[in-house]
XYZ file of C-alpha atoms in Angstrom:
728
model
C 0.071 0.087 0.103
C 2.591 2.322 -1.013
C 0.251 5.056 -2.211
C -1.212 5.291 1.062
C 1.608 5.019 3.435
C 5.216 5.400 3.370
C 7.599 3.524 5.653
C 9.778 5.069 8.565
C 13.115 4.023 9.429
C 11.848 1.254 11.805
C 9.620 -0.169 8.922
C 6.152 0.783 10.655
C 3.547 2.002 8.359
C 3.318 6.001 8.519
C 0.295 7.884 7.231
C 0.969 10.120 4.218
C -0.417 13.077 5.771
C 1.823 12.794 8.828
C 4.711 14.147 6.913
C 2.866 17.646 6.872
C 2.897 17.738 10.496
C 6.254 18.928 11.345
C 5.934 21.535 8.670
C 2.416 22.853 10.013
C 4.058 22.617 13.769
C 7.298 24.869 12.639
C 4.815 27.191 10.586
C 2.417 27.796 13.835
C 5.522 28.213 16.591
C 7.229 30.449 14.155
C 3.890 32.513 13.717
C 3.683 32.745 17.450
C 7.169 33.869 17.813
C 6.824 36.883 15.602
C 3.731 37.836 16.804
C 4.879 37.968 20.303
C 8.103 39.830 19.116
C 5.975 42.544 17.668
C 3.747 42.537 20.328
C 6.672 42.885 22.767
C 7.633 46.155 20.772
C 4.233 47.648 21.338
C 4.071 46.607 25.134
C 7.582 48.029 25.766
C 7.251 50.990 23.583
C 3.958 51.873 25.746
C 6.012 52.009 29.152
C 9.502 53.178 27.912
C 8.905 54.843 24.583
C 9.644 53.951 21.125
C 13.341 54.363 20.447
C 16.112 52.500 18.703
C 16.881 51.102 22.114
C 13.326 49.520 22.214
C 13.783 47.822 19.404
C 17.130 46.862 19.731
C 16.399 45.094 23.000
C 13.336 43.404 21.764
C 15.088 42.055 18.374
C 18.182 40.947 20.394
C 16.448 39.581 23.590
C 14.190 37.200 21.454
C 16.834 36.294 19.183
C 19.056 35.261 22.184
C 16.017 33.509 23.506
C 15.475 31.395 20.422
C 19.134 30.627 19.862
C 18.870 29.422 23.571
C 15.981 27.582 22.973
C 17.216 25.926 19.787
C 19.679 24.399 21.784
C 17.694 22.942 24.263
C 15.099 21.782 21.908
C 18.012 19.847 20.015
C 19.194 17.988 22.905
C 15.447 17.208 24.073
C 14.688 15.794 20.664
C 17.250 13.244 20.875
C 16.184 11.890 24.395
C 12.090 12.311 24.383
C 9.749 11.095 21.681
C 8.692 14.037 19.574
C 4.936 14.056 20.254
C 5.051 13.950 24.127
C 8.187 16.526 23.864
C 5.668 19.138 21.784
C 2.964 18.297 24.004
C 4.716 19.793 27.067
C 6.654 22.388 25.242
C 3.558 23.639 24.000
C 1.973 24.138 27.132
C 4.673 25.356 28.747
C 4.708 28.259 26.043
C 1.299 28.982 26.268
C 1.634 29.405 29.921
C 4.766 31.873 29.436
C 2.997 33.671 27.211
C 0.510 34.164 29.750
C 3.270 35.282 32.132
C 4.211 38.260 29.737
C 1.004 39.852 30.803
C 1.697 39.270 34.547
C 5.408 40.013 34.427
C 4.833 42.969 32.302
C 2.536 44.458 34.846
C 4.471 43.655 37.968
C 7.895 44.951 36.342
C 6.779 48.127 35.029
C 6.416 48.912 39.147
C 10.188 47.944 39.820
C 11.458 51.345 40.622
C 15.341 50.066 41.005
C 15.362 49.418 37.249
C 14.970 53.243 36.730
C 18.218 53.769 38.443
C 20.222 51.661 35.563
C 21.425 53.547 32.300
C 18.807 53.652 30.074
C 19.987 51.435 27.481
C 20.618 48.767 30.327
C 17.148 49.502 31.778
C 15.177 48.828 28.652
C 17.221 45.785 27.879
C 16.770 44.292 31.507
C 13.214 45.173 31.449
C 12.689 43.069 28.107
C 14.564 40.443 29.064
C 12.507 39.891 32.218
C 9.489 39.965 30.603
C 10.285 38.185 27.197
C 13.399 36.128 27.460
C 11.614 32.820 29.152
C 9.102 32.843 26.539
C 11.476 33.228 23.758
C 13.586 30.270 25.119
C 10.292 27.966 25.193
C 9.285 29.084 21.936
C 12.473 28.313 20.564
C 12.520 24.740 21.723
C 9.783 23.731 19.186
C 11.579 23.722 16.036
C 14.176 21.411 16.537
C 11.972 18.861 18.051
C 9.706 19.327 14.781
C 12.509 18.971 12.519
C 13.664 15.734 14.212
C 10.034 14.626 13.572
C 10.036 15.479 10.150
C 13.456 13.242 9.980
C 12.022 10.515 11.395
C 9.763 10.394 8.623
C 12.407 8.711 6.680
C 12.601 11.241 3.996
C 15.781 13.008 2.311
C 17.607 15.104 5.298
C 18.432 18.198 2.979
C 15.174 18.288 1.470
C 13.257 17.642 4.695
C 15.121 20.038 6.654
C 14.685 22.940 3.953
C 11.062 22.080 4.003
C 11.108 22.841 7.848
C 12.773 25.864 7.535
C 10.850 27.045 4.604
C 7.919 26.689 6.472
C 9.252 28.165 9.423
C 9.792 31.489 7.506
C 6.333 31.593 6.035
C 5.224 31.392 9.470
C 6.998 33.942 10.469
C 6.229 36.175 7.618
C 2.515 35.740 7.921
C 2.703 36.346 11.770
C 4.591 39.750 11.312
C 2.415 41.098 8.615
C -0.741 39.796 10.020
C 0.197 41.288 13.484
C 1.417 44.614 12.251
C -1.162 45.221 9.572
C -4.386 43.864 11.317
C -4.069 42.256 14.744
C -3.069 45.042 16.914
C -5.366 47.663 15.505
C -8.324 45.179 15.274
C -7.839 43.194 18.770
C -5.390 45.146 20.964
C -2.085 43.853 22.362
C -3.751 42.102 25.544
C -6.458 40.165 23.086
C -3.592 39.347 20.828
C -1.332 37.491 23.588
C -4.366 35.756 25.026
C -5.090 34.335 21.401
C -1.336 33.282 20.943
C -1.633 31.267 24.318
C -4.723 29.612 23.257
C -3.365 28.509 19.818
C -0.209 27.101 21.858
C -2.595 25.520 24.500
C -4.486 23.908 21.513
C -1.568 22.565 20.194
C -0.432 21.102 23.547
C -3.750 19.390 23.428
C -3.314 17.796 19.897
C -0.003 16.555 20.790
C -0.860 15.143 24.116
C -3.750 13.519 22.587
C -6.107 15.363 25.224
C -4.000 14.151 28.423
C -5.350 15.347 31.617
C -2.451 17.775 32.014
C -3.270 19.256 28.849
C -6.833 19.806 29.494
C -6.344 20.935 33.008
C -4.096 23.840 31.537
C -6.829 24.422 28.843
C -9.445 24.998 31.086
C -7.208 27.145 33.425
C -6.501 29.015 30.684
C -10.013 29.932 29.676
C -10.357 30.619 33.419
C -7.568 33.476 33.197
C -8.666 34.510 30.024
C -11.859 35.602 31.124
C -10.219 37.405 34.395
C -7.975 39.122 31.960
C -10.423 40.259 29.216
C -13.881 40.019 30.341
C -15.835 43.008 30.503
C -17.812 42.299 34.130
C -16.681 44.129 37.061
C -15.670 40.958 39.248
C -13.544 40.011 36.192
C -11.940 43.393 36.074
C -11.364 43.199 39.842
C -10.007 39.633 40.078
C -8.102 40.170 37.053
C -6.214 43.317 38.407
C -5.736 41.799 41.521
C -3.539 38.894 39.572
C -1.934 41.343 37.488
C -3.784 39.749 34.459
C -4.677 42.968 33.179
C -3.889 46.949 33.960
C -7.064 48.841 34.581
C -7.114 52.066 33.005
C -8.630 53.883 35.997
C -11.107 56.413 36.798
C -9.028 59.150 35.513
C -8.764 57.525 31.978
C -11.251 59.065 29.655
C -10.275 57.446 26.362
C -8.124 54.434 24.958
C -7.432 53.210 21.680
C -4.822 51.053 19.943
C -3.318 51.518 16.401
C -0.625 50.272 14.268
C 1.130 53.096 15.377
C 0.163 54.320 19.194
C -1.419 53.048 22.165
C -3.430 55.992 22.867
C -4.703 57.215 26.192
C -6.490 60.585 27.350
C -6.451 60.954 30.856
C -7.969 63.674 33.157
C -6.060 65.258 35.750
C -7.476 66.996 38.604
C -7.139 70.638 39.289
C -7.815 73.099 39.738
C -7.890 73.761 36.833
C -9.068 70.271 35.506
C -6.586 69.220 32.495
C -6.857 66.503 30.051
C -3.600 64.911 29.034
C -3.036 62.820 25.730
C -0.422 60.010 26.224
C 1.140 58.192 23.106
C 3.086 55.069 23.800
C 3.311 56.162 27.275
C 4.814 59.575 26.612
C 2.809 63.045 27.281
C 2.201 64.549 23.754
C -0.885 67.437 24.219
C -2.107 68.883 27.179
C -5.542 71.247 27.620
C -8.013 72.660 29.640
C -11.469 71.659 28.874
C -13.292 74.433 27.596
C -10.259 76.872 27.670
C -8.349 75.517 24.252
C -6.243 78.581 23.954
C -4.682 78.490 27.305
C -1.478 77.020 26.240
C -0.401 74.275 28.875
C 2.673 73.587 27.159
C 5.816 75.919 26.902
C 6.603 75.200 23.236
C 3.034 76.275 22.470
C 3.314 79.675 24.330
C 6.743 80.236 22.305
C 5.169 78.966 18.894
C 2.512 81.698 19.528
C 4.876 84.207 20.213
C 7.230 83.578 17.466
C 4.335 83.552 14.870
C 3.099 86.776 15.873
C 6.605 88.214 15.879
C 7.567 86.959 12.117
C 4.018 87.198 10.529
C 4.580 90.809 9.765
C 1.242 92.450 8.596
C -0.214 89.049 7.558
C -3.510 88.398 8.849
C -4.141 84.965 6.797
C -1.373 82.413 7.335
C -0.556 79.127 5.465
C 0.593 76.835 7.718
C 2.123 73.194 7.799
C 2.281 71.341 11.255
C 4.015 68.080 10.988
C 2.757 66.077 14.049
C -0.862 66.398 15.220
C -1.184 64.894 18.577
C -3.846 66.505 20.383
C -4.221 69.327 17.613
C -4.137 72.186 20.197
C -1.691 74.384 18.709
C -3.072 74.123 14.773
C -6.658 74.625 16.017
C -5.256 77.924 17.856
C -4.015 79.066 14.874
C -6.876 78.490 12.504
C -9.072 80.069 15.128
C -6.588 83.093 15.844
C -5.949 83.964 12.392
C -9.373 83.651 10.497
C -9.331 82.745 6.950
C -5.945 81.048 7.335
C -5.285 77.660 5.772
C -3.982 75.295 8.359
C -2.724 71.819 7.326
C -1.713 69.222 9.669
C 0.395 65.583 8.914
C -0.443 63.222 11.298
C 0.836 59.994 10.521
C -2.028 57.838 12.998
C -5.716 58.283 11.970
C -6.407 57.213 15.413
C -4.776 59.739 17.014
C -6.838 62.380 14.952
C -10.144 60.300 15.988
C -9.250 60.284 19.629
C -8.749 64.480 19.543
C -11.863 64.722 17.964
C -13.648 62.075 20.215
C -12.114 63.101 23.785
C -9.605 65.937 23.301
C -11.900 68.743 22.630
C -10.907 69.501 18.725
C -14.362 70.078 17.044
C -15.689 67.713 14.348
C -16.140 71.045 12.010
C -12.595 72.043 12.932
C -11.546 73.590 9.464
C -8.089 72.252 9.462
C -6.755 70.056 6.297
C -5.464 67.040 7.656
C -3.514 64.309 6.167
C -2.514 61.073 7.724
C 0.968 60.179 6.015
C 4.510 60.433 7.064
C 5.549 63.939 7.386
C 8.827 63.337 5.233
C 7.104 61.915 2.278
C 4.386 64.635 2.530
C 7.068 67.088 2.180
C 8.734 65.324 -0.520
C 5.370 65.360 -2.717
C 5.325 69.096 -1.750
C 8.715 69.653 -3.165
C 7.702 67.686 -6.485
C 4.621 69.823 -6.864
C 6.725 73.120 -6.388
C 9.046 71.949 -9.115
C 6.357 71.580 -11.594
C 4.726 74.807 -10.827
C 1.889 73.385 -9.209
C 2.493 74.772 -5.369
C 0.767 78.209 -6.068
C 0.739 79.161 -2.642
C 4.069 78.425 -0.542
C 3.931 78.063 3.275
C 4.395 81.090 5.398
C 5.155 79.041 8.679
C 6.476 75.270 8.862
C 6.129 73.777 12.798
C 7.875 70.491 13.584
C 6.112 68.937 16.424
C 7.376 65.414 16.162
C 10.025 65.212 18.336
C 10.461 64.082 21.853
C 13.119 62.963 24.043
C 12.620 58.849 23.687
C 11.335 58.970 20.278
C 12.981 61.095 17.447
C 11.945 60.140 13.633
C 15.361 60.894 12.352
C 14.164 61.369 9.064
C 12.841 64.743 10.044
C 15.824 66.107 11.645
C 18.453 65.815 8.403
C 19.816 68.751 6.156
C 18.070 66.903 3.192
C 14.724 67.209 4.808
C 15.125 70.812 5.717
C 16.273 71.778 2.345
C 12.856 70.276 0.850
C 11.529 72.458 3.617
C 12.821 75.517 2.365
C 11.955 74.672 -0.990
C 7.871 74.910 0.211
C 8.226 78.186 2.522
C 7.544 81.455 1.037
C 10.654 84.100 1.125
C 9.762 85.529 4.255
C 8.616 82.083 5.629
C 9.836 80.491 8.737
C 10.569 77.026 10.008
C 10.064 76.144 13.630
C 10.890 72.984 15.621
C 10.791 71.841 19.377
C 12.837 69.462 20.757
C 14.029 68.514 24.428
C 17.931 68.473 25.367
C 19.784 68.926 28.544
C 21.859 72.113 28.063
C 24.772 70.777 29.933
C 25.332 68.057 27.385
C 23.506 70.242 24.580
C 24.491 68.083 21.843
C 21.224 67.207 20.093
C 20.066 70.785 20.231
C 23.687 71.738 18.885
C 23.432 69.457 16.185
C 19.990 70.573 15.139
C 21.267 74.303 15.251
C 23.998 73.267 12.829
C 21.833 71.501 10.504
C 19.414 74.163 10.257
C 22.277 76.833 9.837
C 23.133 74.955 6.796
C 20.130 75.777 5.302
C 18.520 79.095 6.750
C 21.139 82.062 7.426
C 19.455 83.089 10.558
C 18.858 80.386 13.380
C 17.352 81.623 17.060
C 16.956 79.420 19.735
C 14.065 80.245 22.302
C 13.401 78.444 25.660
C 10.845 79.831 28.677
C 13.019 81.011 31.815
C 15.950 83.278 32.883
C 18.247 81.509 30.510
C 19.905 77.886 30.534
C 22.256 78.442 32.681
C 19.558 78.519 35.506
C 18.909 75.103 35.195
C 21.542 73.538 32.838
C 20.977 69.908 33.860
C 17.301 70.074 33.751
C 15.293 68.811 30.578
C 14.906 72.183 28.659
C 12.337 72.473 25.687
C 14.462 74.373 22.823
C 12.566 76.123 19.945
C 14.809 76.455 16.731
C 13.636 79.069 14.192
C 15.284 79.198 10.928
C 14.562 82.257 8.455
C 15.785 83.930 5.702
C 15.700 87.210 7.001
C 17.076 88.380 10.356
C 14.164 88.152 13.076
C 13.362 90.667 15.828
C 11.747 88.981 19.065
C 12.515 92.106 21.169
C 8.543 92.904 21.122
C 7.720 89.208 21.820
C 10.284 89.158 24.615
C 8.575 92.447 26.261
C 5.053 91.156 25.824
C 5.610 87.670 26.647
C 3.330 86.027 29.326
C 4.133 87.968 32.356
C 4.009 84.680 34.616
C 7.208 83.558 32.562
C 10.072 84.974 30.626
C 10.876 84.466 26.950
C 14.689 84.267 26.389
C 16.345 84.119 23.274
C 19.836 82.261 23.624
C 22.705 84.400 23.283
C 25.476 84.268 21.159
C 27.563 82.935 23.802
C 25.350 80.459 24.645
C 24.884 79.168 21.083
C 28.568 79.105 20.778
C 28.669 76.736 23.933
C 26.271 74.396 21.998
C 27.871 74.195 18.461
C 30.800 73.285 20.713
C 29.269 70.811 22.590
C 27.931 69.185 19.295
C 31.549 69.125 17.658
C 29.947 70.671 14.747
C 28.034 68.007 13.649
C 25.584 68.393 10.661
C 22.710 65.648 10.642
C 22.455 63.576 6.977
C 20.240 61.080 6.085
C 23.281 58.816 5.868
C 24.621 60.144 9.583
C 22.077 60.929 12.055
C 22.678 59.242 15.652
C 20.056 61.082 17.375
C 19.552 58.368 20.131
C 23.457 58.774 21.292
C 23.290 62.537 21.061
C 20.083 62.121 22.995
C 21.578 59.590 25.695
C 22.000 62.418 28.572
C 18.635 63.607 28.340
C 17.043 60.317 27.950
C 19.002 59.344 31.519
C 17.430 62.552 33.018
C 13.946 61.613 31.578
C 14.335 58.157 33.039
C 15.121 59.470 36.409
C 12.131 61.748 36.036
C 9.952 59.053 34.870
C 10.968 56.659 37.946
C 10.170 59.765 40.055
C 6.808 60.281 38.538
C 5.803 56.550 39.229
C 6.648 56.890 42.839
C 4.266 60.001 43.010
C 1.835 58.204 41.246
C 1.906 55.558 44.198
C 2.226 58.348 46.874
C -1.173 59.698 45.092
C -2.840 56.442 45.095
C -2.108 55.815 48.867
C -3.483 59.416 49.482
C -6.472 58.801 47.467
C -7.130 55.387 49.490
C -6.866 57.369 52.556
C -3.554 55.443 53.656
C -1.469 59.090 53.771
C 1.008 57.119 56.282
C 2.285 54.991 53.538
C 2.465 58.006 50.986
C 5.487 59.911 52.247
C 8.163 57.011 51.476
C 7.603 56.893 48.140
C 7.878 60.851 47.765
C 10.978 60.934 49.605
C 12.392 58.090 47.093
C 11.242 60.141 44.279
C 13.233 63.063 45.449
C 15.971 61.417 46.047
C 15.962 60.153 42.697
C 15.131 63.408 40.698
C 15.764 66.319 42.712
C 14.219 68.315 39.991
C 10.864 66.920 40.411
C 8.588 69.432 41.251
C 5.305 67.777 41.935
C 7.475 65.154 44.285
C 8.574 67.996 46.241
C 5.099 69.616 46.681
C 3.173 66.322 47.667
C 6.162 65.501 50.370
C 5.567 69.138 51.406
C 1.830 68.656 51.803
C 2.269 65.584 53.546
C 4.768 67.173 56.001
C 2.944 70.124 56.502
C 0.023 67.748 57.820
C 2.208 65.874 60.215
C 3.461 69.370 61.281
C 6.952 69.011 60.233
C 6.769 72.392 58.918
C 10.587 73.477 58.469
C 10.969 70.558 56.215
C 7.869 71.248 54.509
C 8.627 74.913 53.960
C 12.045 73.530 52.149
C 10.319 71.344 49.986
C 7.373 73.849 48.969
C 10.668 76.271 48.139
C 11.949 73.571 45.887
C 8.492 72.897 44.249
C 7.835 76.657 43.357
C 11.554 77.407 42.225
C 11.202 74.329 39.831
C 7.537 75.348 38.719
C 6.848 79.006 39.469
C 3.271 79.244 38.072
C 1.860 76.151 40.235
C -0.923 78.217 42.401
C -1.696 75.325 44.779
C 1.951 75.073 45.567
C 2.685 78.418 46.223
C -0.495 78.328 48.338
C 0.533 75.361 50.212
C 3.893 77.198 50.671
C 2.209 80.240 52.168
C 0.331 78.175 54.764
C 3.637 76.494 55.921
C 5.297 79.870 56.061
C 2.003 81.418 58.084
C 2.373 78.578 60.464
C 5.997 79.362 61.135
C 5.453 82.978 61.665
C 6.967 84.011 58.399
C 3.541 86.131 57.374
C 5.136 88.741 55.080
C 6.813 85.875 52.964
C 3.247 84.088 53.434
C 1.258 87.098 51.710
C 4.113 87.480 48.934
C 3.483 83.966 47.941
C -0.085 84.175 47.718
C 0.241 87.274 45.913
C 2.443 85.686 43.259
C -0.245 82.803 43.215
C -2.911 85.025 42.492
C -0.512 86.419 39.519
C -0.633 82.900 38.217
C -4.385 82.246 38.708
C -6.349 85.448 39.464
C -9.587 84.850 41.146
C -8.314 81.698 43.021
C -10.840 81.683 45.687
C -8.222 79.867 48.347
C -5.476 81.989 47.851
C -7.660 84.757 48.479
C -8.921 83.425 51.387
C -5.710 82.787 52.967
C -4.562 85.767 51.887
C -7.252 87.690 53.779
C -6.325 85.845 56.921
C -2.612 86.520 56.585
C -3.501 90.239 56.231
C -5.548 89.914 59.309
C -2.527 88.577 61.100
C -0.378 91.558 60.127
C -2.723 93.836 61.108
C -4.161 95.281 57.821
C -7.883 94.825 58.181
C -8.923 96.946 55.004
C -6.659 94.835 52.842
C -7.950 91.575 54.498
C -11.603 92.877 53.865
C -10.729 93.462 50.119
C -9.391 89.806 49.652
C -12.345 88.152 51.534
C -14.851 90.084 49.238
C -12.652 88.853 46.312
C -13.105 85.238 47.455
C -17.004 85.386 48.067
C -17.131 86.768 44.383
C -15.837 83.486 43.510
C -18.066 81.338 45.917
C -20.618 83.198 47.643
C -21.462 80.619 49.827
C -18.396 80.424 51.719
C -20.020 81.347 55.397
C -16.415 80.690 57.087
C -15.162 83.638 54.616
C -18.089 86.102 55.340
C -17.728 85.365 58.866
C -14.000 86.278 58.432
C -14.952 89.424 56.359
C -17.166 90.471 59.208
C -14.265 90.095 61.606
C -12.151 92.099 59.507
C -14.943 94.775 59.160
C -15.123 95.242 62.788
C -11.207 95.696 62.870
C -11.302 98.358 60.381
C -14.068 100.128 62.072
C -16.949 99.570 59.767
C -19.213 97.842 62.501
C -22.298 98.246 60.686
C -21.023 96.413 57.551
C -19.776 94.073 59.835
C -23.265 93.293 61.353
C -24.777 92.827 58.031
C -22.202 90.090 56.912
C -22.942 88.219 60.093
C -26.564 88.159 59.516
C -26.083 87.100 56.017
C -24.199 84.133 57.325
C -27.375 83.267 59.780
C -29.831 83.614 57.348
C -27.955 80.863 55.154
C -26.983 78.695 57.766
C -28.646 79.563 61.444
C -26.696 77.387 63.239
C -23.210 79.054 62.559
C -21.993 79.508 66.011
C -19.290 81.790 65.331
C -20.931 84.059 63.117
C -23.855 84.223 65.947
C -21.404 85.113 68.590
C -19.634 87.772 66.240
C -22.809 89.140 65.744
C -23.658 89.574 69.305
C -20.534 91.248 70.078
C -20.601 93.614 67.025
C -24.056 94.760 68.481
C -22.859 95.149 71.891
C -19.900 97.636 70.513
C -22.134 99.459 67.578
C -23.567 102.944 68.156
C -27.123 103.582 68.596
């Protein structure tokens, strides 16, 4: 029966269809390997950013795991029957795929990893989460190859077929995951799907063994906890680290081929919305106040645009990188009749901005979803053909951050294309993050822009880079063909802040630190140039993780456990304003006023326009008897946020303590304009009026309190005293 069976080496009949089992096995295992590898990149980028370090670590760790697995699997294939070995290996691989979710959720909270050098930190994170699953998946191919050889075919042809099917499986896994699965299902569901495929193969090779069925049932239960929409599943899954719940402050979440998108509400005052792409903050805005720029670079963009537009009221602009569309929408609204174009590679980001970030559906922006470099190249081709009749007044590059830099948008070749589509008096503006003490990236970008534009200006917020040269700083580079004049912009800039054009000496320092490097398509080592800022950012992210942990303790009412992570955050990143502010709040509440004052001082130094930090600072100063200093802090808080009721109330109390009842009464009245129902404030207003000799007005204020709150004992006692001293 040669037509129905083939002979294996032992002479036993072997069904013809069995020869396809090894190929199918290696196809599916290779498919799963590539799915896991692509998902690994997305998981890690959501926690550590999307940089060359991320993908280098993912590819390197997965390949290392496969190499170790191949070695182990080869030895195992010589000792254990193939079917039994494959059953166990597939079941273990399935279990380790589930561990990716669990370990990934846990390792994100291992703060000690953030103390490592950034490339080491990324590699360590990837290794902890993905090395063992890669090793286990790597053991399968050698066993499948041995099974194929046992079928009695020619060695070369047999192994060639096995390897070929493995490559085909890898290709299918790569394209299917990258083009469809992540965007369609999301990372978490894809991982559970891979675990299910591996468990099913374990069942098949184990002939339905008890162990295989036990794991299959357990996997089904775990998948329900990890993906189920029910509250009990979410609670149990979160407790077992099978899922990460977005929390009550997440108002939007989506997954696309390019980004994991989260929009989070941050409690104020004022309430703020923040958009995160792959774990990094990209846009922020106050709902209902879209033009109150929350990012310094947006304020500088606005000032620079106004300074450079001349007498143009209608602008033609192109912004590369949409994000939350805060600045493009501002441009289109402030300069009516303008043509405002935006290139955002990810349509899901645009959808998120419309659905949850305040961009009106009828926004009027001209939006294209394409790579910025490709779009500019097309525009250059149109210009060379005479089809670009309306050159751009401004081109804004808003696609660069400290963890993820699209190098193709930083090179001299790209900037030469930009120059070709700008009007003669047009300007190129880009924002980037660097550390002045290093300055290699900003210096290299200055050199690169100067290759194309005769005049390069660098703008920052603050007194100057030397004031905080080791802190992360946002630099705005402006390239123009004509000498710009920013003197008026500096004079009229937001009075709560300061606009500083870098001096010739400061620019010279940056050029020297960059070694004169000009970035080209052939050589643009942006990640290496940004290594110092990445290390600084890593410390900041670690401190932020600790601060978030402290805030969780505070929300849960466990304030006794919140102080320790705040202290660690300050030790890890002494330049983290929120760490100082929250630690100061905790210290003030526990009566440790001297230390609280010190940390409040650091918080306001690092974030001078943060009103709640200044209010807390004022309260601690007042409690230590430094009333004049407390008054100064409250006045500065009100400069940042006029009409802040709590600051006005505290200012009134401090003025009373300083013996200035008229000023106190004025502050209390302003606080009541914000909230007329603050009975304690109105009672204090009455006290201030009595001390200022206006007893009749005080009586009326006490009566107004009692009309609304008859049980207010302090107001009643004060009213009786006022009536006793009032003239007939």
